[in-house]
Amino acid sequence: MSIRASIILPCRDKHPLVLLTLFALERQTVPPDCYEVILVDDASSDATPGIPAAWSFPYRLRLLRSEAGLGRPAARNAGIRIAEGEVLIFLDAEVLVGPGFVESHLRLHEQDGQLLASGVLTMKGAYTHLHPGFSAEQVQQAYSLIFPRPRHHAAWEAFMGGGGPQLLLGREDIHAEAYVELSFAKPMEAVFEAEILQRFGDRLTGFHLPWLISHTGNLSVRRAAFERCGLFEEYEGYGWDDLELGYRLFRQGYRFAHIREPAVYHQEHPVAPSVGREAQENFFRFQQKYRDISLLVLLLLYLPVPMSFYQAHLVLDEVYRLDAESAGIYLPLLGTMRSMLEAAGYLLRHGQQPAHLAAHAGCPPGSAERAHFEAQRAAIAASGRWPTLVEALARLTSL
């Protein structure tokens, strides 16, 4: 049977979590000869590069080893270049999947050849090991899950006694999906459900920001998408390269689908303190590449008094309708709004709170430009037809 799907796992120093992920990929509802797993080992110093020699798997496992420290997007791109499947599935090294994982992705791409599918919005967290690098919050959360389950008490006691990392589950446990009993709902899951999935469904119908589901913790797209639109942006550090790809495909007319079943589980691990800063820098790179309101509107979520995902969608909806109905009359207003959002992005990138955004946008108090902006803002407010846009402008100009 020919390879239908290539599962690409970038990995750096994630052993034994990546080994558990490989175990999870063994129990799939499709034949093992229809998919391959490409483990891109990005200069790991742990036991990761020895996995193919130490273990056998029913599917084809290919190890692609780099000594250079490529970074996650470049590691994914290296996997793409050697992948043989028509559908490329991206999975983080520490994500556990159920038996129907590969089938769920393949089924969607059989239905639609111009689709990006992802299941990250409803991803759960799970503890499969205990690590000295855990935060106090992680230790407490792990304890709350382990305490009712005596089989893990010995590992907990060894961990608390200074015994170093402790693995809680093995191969048979992964096959039996025993990690579910050590799982929990991620904090953002309820937000995504309420603001996106319950309003627009798993096909994101009518949602102006569907590319927000484009997280490579669990994402698939046909190979043709990369041939047509290029590979991942090779940002340094953590984050936004996958969302940039999703936005790029969105602009090319791709559709989006959220995969709810089977659920996927992120194995908790220590988080580097630099992650937040790196993500902020990459978000700014993303903004500067496109500088379009359909992306910049996300900055409304980062204001001192933030808006929600759904409110950002409504702002875009009102911007599009106002622009279409006004024959360009409000282009100055919308241009100033875009400039204020860009200014907010610049300030956040440099570790500053957004302030004086109208002045940064060329509309300082007392200027003719500010007077024209305020007149247009008052006009749309008086109409009563653009309430969320009016609220967004109020928040931006108040800073």
CSV table of N, CA and C in Angstrom, one decimal, residues 209-275:
chain,number,residue,atom,x,y,z
A,209,LEU,N,-11.9,34.7,11.3
A,209,LEU,CA,-10.5,34.4,11.7
A,209,LEU,C,-10.3,32.9,11.8
A,210,PRO,N,-10.7,32.1,10.8
A,210,PRO,CA,-10.6,30.6,11.0
A,210,PRO,C,-9.2,30.1,11.1
A,211,TRP,N,-8.2,30.9,10.5
A,211,TRP,CA,-6.8,30.5,10.6
A,211,TRP,C,-6.2,30.4,12.0
A,212,LEU,N,-7.0,30.9,13.0
A,212,LEU,CA,-6.5,30.9,14.4
A,212,LEU,C,-6.4,29.4,14.9
A,213,ILE,N,-7.0,28.5,14.1
A,213,ILE,CA,-6.9,27.1,14.6
A,213,ILE,C,-5.6,26.4,14.1
A,214,SER,N,-4.7,27.2,13.4
A,214,SER,CA,-3.6,26.6,12.7
A,214,SER,C,-2.4,26.4,13.6
A,215,HIS,N,-2.6,25.5,14.5
A,215,HIS,CA,-1.5,25.1,15.5
A,215,HIS,C,-0.9,23.8,15.2
A,216,THR,N,0.4,23.7,15.0
A,216,THR,CA,1.0,22.4,14.6
A,216,THR,C,1.1,21.4,15.7
A,217,GLY,N,0.5,21.6,16.9
A,217,GLY,CA,0.4,20.5,17.8
A,217,GLY,C,-0.5,19.4,17.3
A,218,ASN,N,-1.3,19.7,16.3
A,218,ASN,CA,-2.2,18.7,15.7
A,218,ASN,C,-2.8,19.4,14.4
A,219,LEU,N,-2.1,19.3,13.3
A,219,LEU,CA,-2.5,20.0,12.1
A,219,LEU,C,-2.2,19.2,10.9
A,220,SER,N,-3.1,19.3,9.9
A,220,SER,CA,-2.8,18.6,8.6
A,220,SER,C,-3.2,19.5,7.4
A,221,VAL,N,-2.5,19.2,6.3
A,221,VAL,CA,-2.8,19.9,5.1
A,221,VAL,C,-2.2,19.1,4.0
A,222,ARG,N,-2.7,19.2,2.8
A,222,ARG,CA,-2.1,18.4,1.7
A,222,ARG,C,-0.8,19.0,1.3
A,223,ARG,N,0.1,18.1,0.7
A,223,ARG,CA,1.4,18.5,0.3
A,223,ARG,C,1.3,19.7,-0.7
A,224,ALA,N,0.2,19.6,-1.5
A,224,ALA,CA,0.1,20.6,-2.6
A,224,ALA,C,0.0,22.1,-2.0
A,225,ALA,N,-0.4,22.2,-0.8
A,225,ALA,CA,-0.5,23.5,-0.2
A,225,ALA,C,0.9,24.1,-0.1
A,226,PHE,N,1.9,23.3,0.3
A,226,PHE,CA,3.3,23.8,0.4
A,226,PHE,C,3.9,24.1,-1.0
A,227,GLU,N,3.5,23.2,-2.0
A,227,GLU,CA,4.0,23.4,-3.3
A,227,GLU,C,3.5,24.7,-3.9
A,228,ARG,N,2.3,25.1,-3.5
A,228,ARG,CA,1.6,26.3,-4.0
A,228,ARG,C,2.0,27.5,-3.2
A,229,CYS,N,2.1,27.4,-1.9
A,229,CYS,CA,2.2,28.6,-1.1
A,229,CYS,C,3.6,28.7,-0.3
A,230,GLY,N,4.4,27.7,-0.4
A,230,GLY,CA,5.7,27.8,0.3
A,230,GLY,C,5.7,27.1,1.6
A,231,LEU,N,6.8,27.0,2.2
A,231,LEU,CA,7.0,26.2,3.5
A,231,LEU,C,6.7,27.2,4.7
A,232,PHE,N,7.0,26.6,5.9
A,232,PHE,CA,6.8,27.4,7.1
A,232,PHE,C,7.9,28.6,7.1
A,233,GLU,N,7.4,29.7,7.6
A,233,GLU,CA,8.4,30.8,7.9
A,233,GLU,C,9.3,30.3,9.0
A,234,GLU,N,10.6,30.4,8.8
A,234,GLU,CA,11.6,29.9,9.8
A,234,GLU,C,11.9,30.9,10.8
A,235,TYR,N,10.9,31.3,11.6
A,235,TYR,CA,11.1,32.2,12.7
A,235,TYR,C,12.1,31.6,13.7
A,236,GLU,N,12.8,32.5,14.4
A,236,GLU,CA,13.7,32.0,15.5
A,236,GLU,C,12.8,32.0,16.7
A,237,GLY,N,13.1,31.1,17.7
A,237,GLY,CA,12.4,31.0,18.9
A,237,GLY,C,11.0,30.4,18.7
A,238,TYR,N,10.1,30.7,19.7
A,238,TYR,CA,8.9,30.0,19.8
A,238,TYR,C,7.7,30.7,19.2
A,239,GLY,N,6.9,30.0,18.4
A,239,GLY,CA,5.5,30.5,18.0
A,239,GLY,C,5.3,31.3,16.8
A,240,TRP,N,4.1,31.2,16.3
A,240,TRP,CA,3.5,32.0,15.2
A,240,TRP,C,3.8,31.6,13.8
A,241,ASP,N,4.8,30.7,13.7
A,241,ASP,CA,5.1,30.3,12.3
A,241,ASP,C,4.0,29.4,11.8
A,242,ASP,N,3.3,28.7,12.6
A,242,ASP,CA,2.2,27.9,12.2
A,242,ASP,C,0.9,28.7,11.9
A,243,LEU,N,0.7,29.7,12.7
A,243,LEU,CA,-0.4,30.6,12.4
A,243,LEU,C,-0.2,31.5,11.2
A,244,GLU,N,1.1,31.8,10.9
A,244,GLU,CA,1.4,32.5,9.7
A,244,GLU,C,1.1,31.7,8.5
A,245,LEU,N,1.4,30.4,8.5
A,245,LEU,CA,1.1,29.5,7.4
A,245,LEU,C,-0.4,29.5,7.3
A,246,GLY,N,-1.2,29.3,8.4
A,246,GLY,CA,-2.6,29.3,8.2
A,246,GLY,C,-3.2,30.5,7.6
A,247,TYR,N,-2.7,31.7,8.0
A,247,TYR,CA,-3.1,33.0,7.5
A,247,TYR,C,-2.8,33.1,6.0
A,248,ARG,N,-1.6,32.6,5.6
A,248,ARG,CA,-1.2,32.6,4.2
A,248,ARG,C,-2.2,31.7,3.4
A,249,LEU,N,-2.5,30.6,3.9
A,249,LEU,CA,-3.5,29.7,3.2
A,249,LEU,C,-4.9,30.3,3.1
A,250,PHE,N,-5.3,30.9,4.2
A,250,PHE,CA,-6.6,31.6,4.3
A,250,PHE,C,-6.6,32.6,3.1
A,251,ARG,N,-5.6,33.4,2.9
A,251,ARG,CA,-5.6,34.4,1.9
A,251,ARG,C,-5.6,33.8,0.5
A,252,GLN,N,-5.3,32.5,0.4
A,252,GLN,CA,-5.3,31.8,-0.9
A,252,GLN,C,-6.6,31.0,-1.1
A,253,GLY,N,-7.6,31.2,-0.2
A,253,GLY,CA,-8.9,30.6,-0.3
A,253,GLY,C,-9.0,29.2,0.4
A,254,TYR,N,-8.1,28.8,1.2
A,254,TYR,CA,-8.2,27.5,1.9
A,254,TYR,C,-9.4,27.6,2.9
A,255,ARG,N,-10.0,26.4,3.1
A,255,ARG,CA,-11.0,26.3,4.2
A,255,ARG,C,-10.4,25.6,5.4
A,256,PHE,N,-11.1,25.6,6.5
A,256,PHE,CA,-10.6,25.2,7.8
A,256,PHE,C,-11.6,24.3,8.5
A,257,ALA,N,-11.1,23.2,9.2
A,257,ALA,CA,-11.9,22.3,9.9
A,257,ALA,C,-11.3,22.0,11.2
A,258,HIS,N,-12.1,22.0,12.3
A,258,HIS,CA,-11.6,21.6,13.6
A,258,HIS,C,-11.9,20.2,13.8
A,259,ILE,N,-11.0,19.4,14.3
A,259,ILE,CA,-11.2,18.0,14.6
A,259,ILE,C,-11.4,17.8,16.1
A,260,ARG,N,-12.6,17.4,16.5
A,260,ARG,CA,-13.0,17.3,17.9
A,260,ARG,C,-12.6,15.8,18.4
A,261,GLU,N,-12.8,14.8,17.6
A,261,GLU,CA,-12.6,13.5,17.9
A,261,GLU,C,-11.7,12.8,16.9
A,262,PRO,N,-10.7,12.0,17.4
A,262,PRO,CA,-10.4,11.8,18.8
A,262,PRO,C,-9.7,13.0,19.4
A,263,ALA,N,-9.9,13.1,20.7
A,263,ALA,CA,-9.2,14.2,21.5
A,263,ALA,C,-7.7,13.9,21.5
A,264,VAL,N,-6.9,14.9,21.6
A,264,VAL,CA,-5.5,14.8,21.7
A,264,VAL,C,-5.0,15.3,23.1
A,265,TYR,N,-3.9,14.8,23.5
A,265,TYR,CA,-3.5,15.2,24.9
A,265,TYR,C,-2.0,15.6,24.9
A,266,HIS,N,-1.8,16.8,25.4
A,266,HIS,CA,-0.5,17.4,25.5
A,266,HIS,C,0.2,16.9,26.8
A,267,GLN,N,1.3,16.2,26.7
A,267,GLN,CA,2.0,15.8,27.9
A,267,GLN,C,2.7,17.0,28.5
A,268,GLU,N,2.4,17.3,29.8
A,268,GLU,CA,3.0,18.5,30.4
A,268,GLU,C,4.5,18.3,30.6
A,269,HIS,N,5.2,19.4,30.5
A,269,HIS,CA,6.6,19.5,30.6
A,269,HIS,C,7.1,20.8,31.1
A,270,PRO,N,8.3,21.0,31.5
A,270,PRO,CA,8.8,22.3,31.9
A,270,PRO,C,8.7,23.3,30.7
A,271,VAL,N,8.4,24.5,31.0
A,271,VAL,CA,8.3,25.5,29.9
A,271,VAL,C,9.4,26.6,30.2
A,272,ALA,N,10.2,26.8,29.1
A,272,ALA,CA,11.3,27.8,29.2
A,272,ALA,C,10.7,29.2,29.4
A,273,PRO,N,11.4,30.0,30.3
A,273,PRO,CA,10.9,31.3,30.6
A,273,PRO,C,10.9,32.3,29.4
A,274,SER,N,11.7,31.9,28.4
A,274,SER,CA,11.8,32.8,27.2
A,274,SER,C,10.7,32.7,26.2
A,275,VAL,N,9.8,31.7,26.4
A,275,VAL,CA,8.7,31.4,25.4
A,275,VAL,C,7.9,32.6,25.2
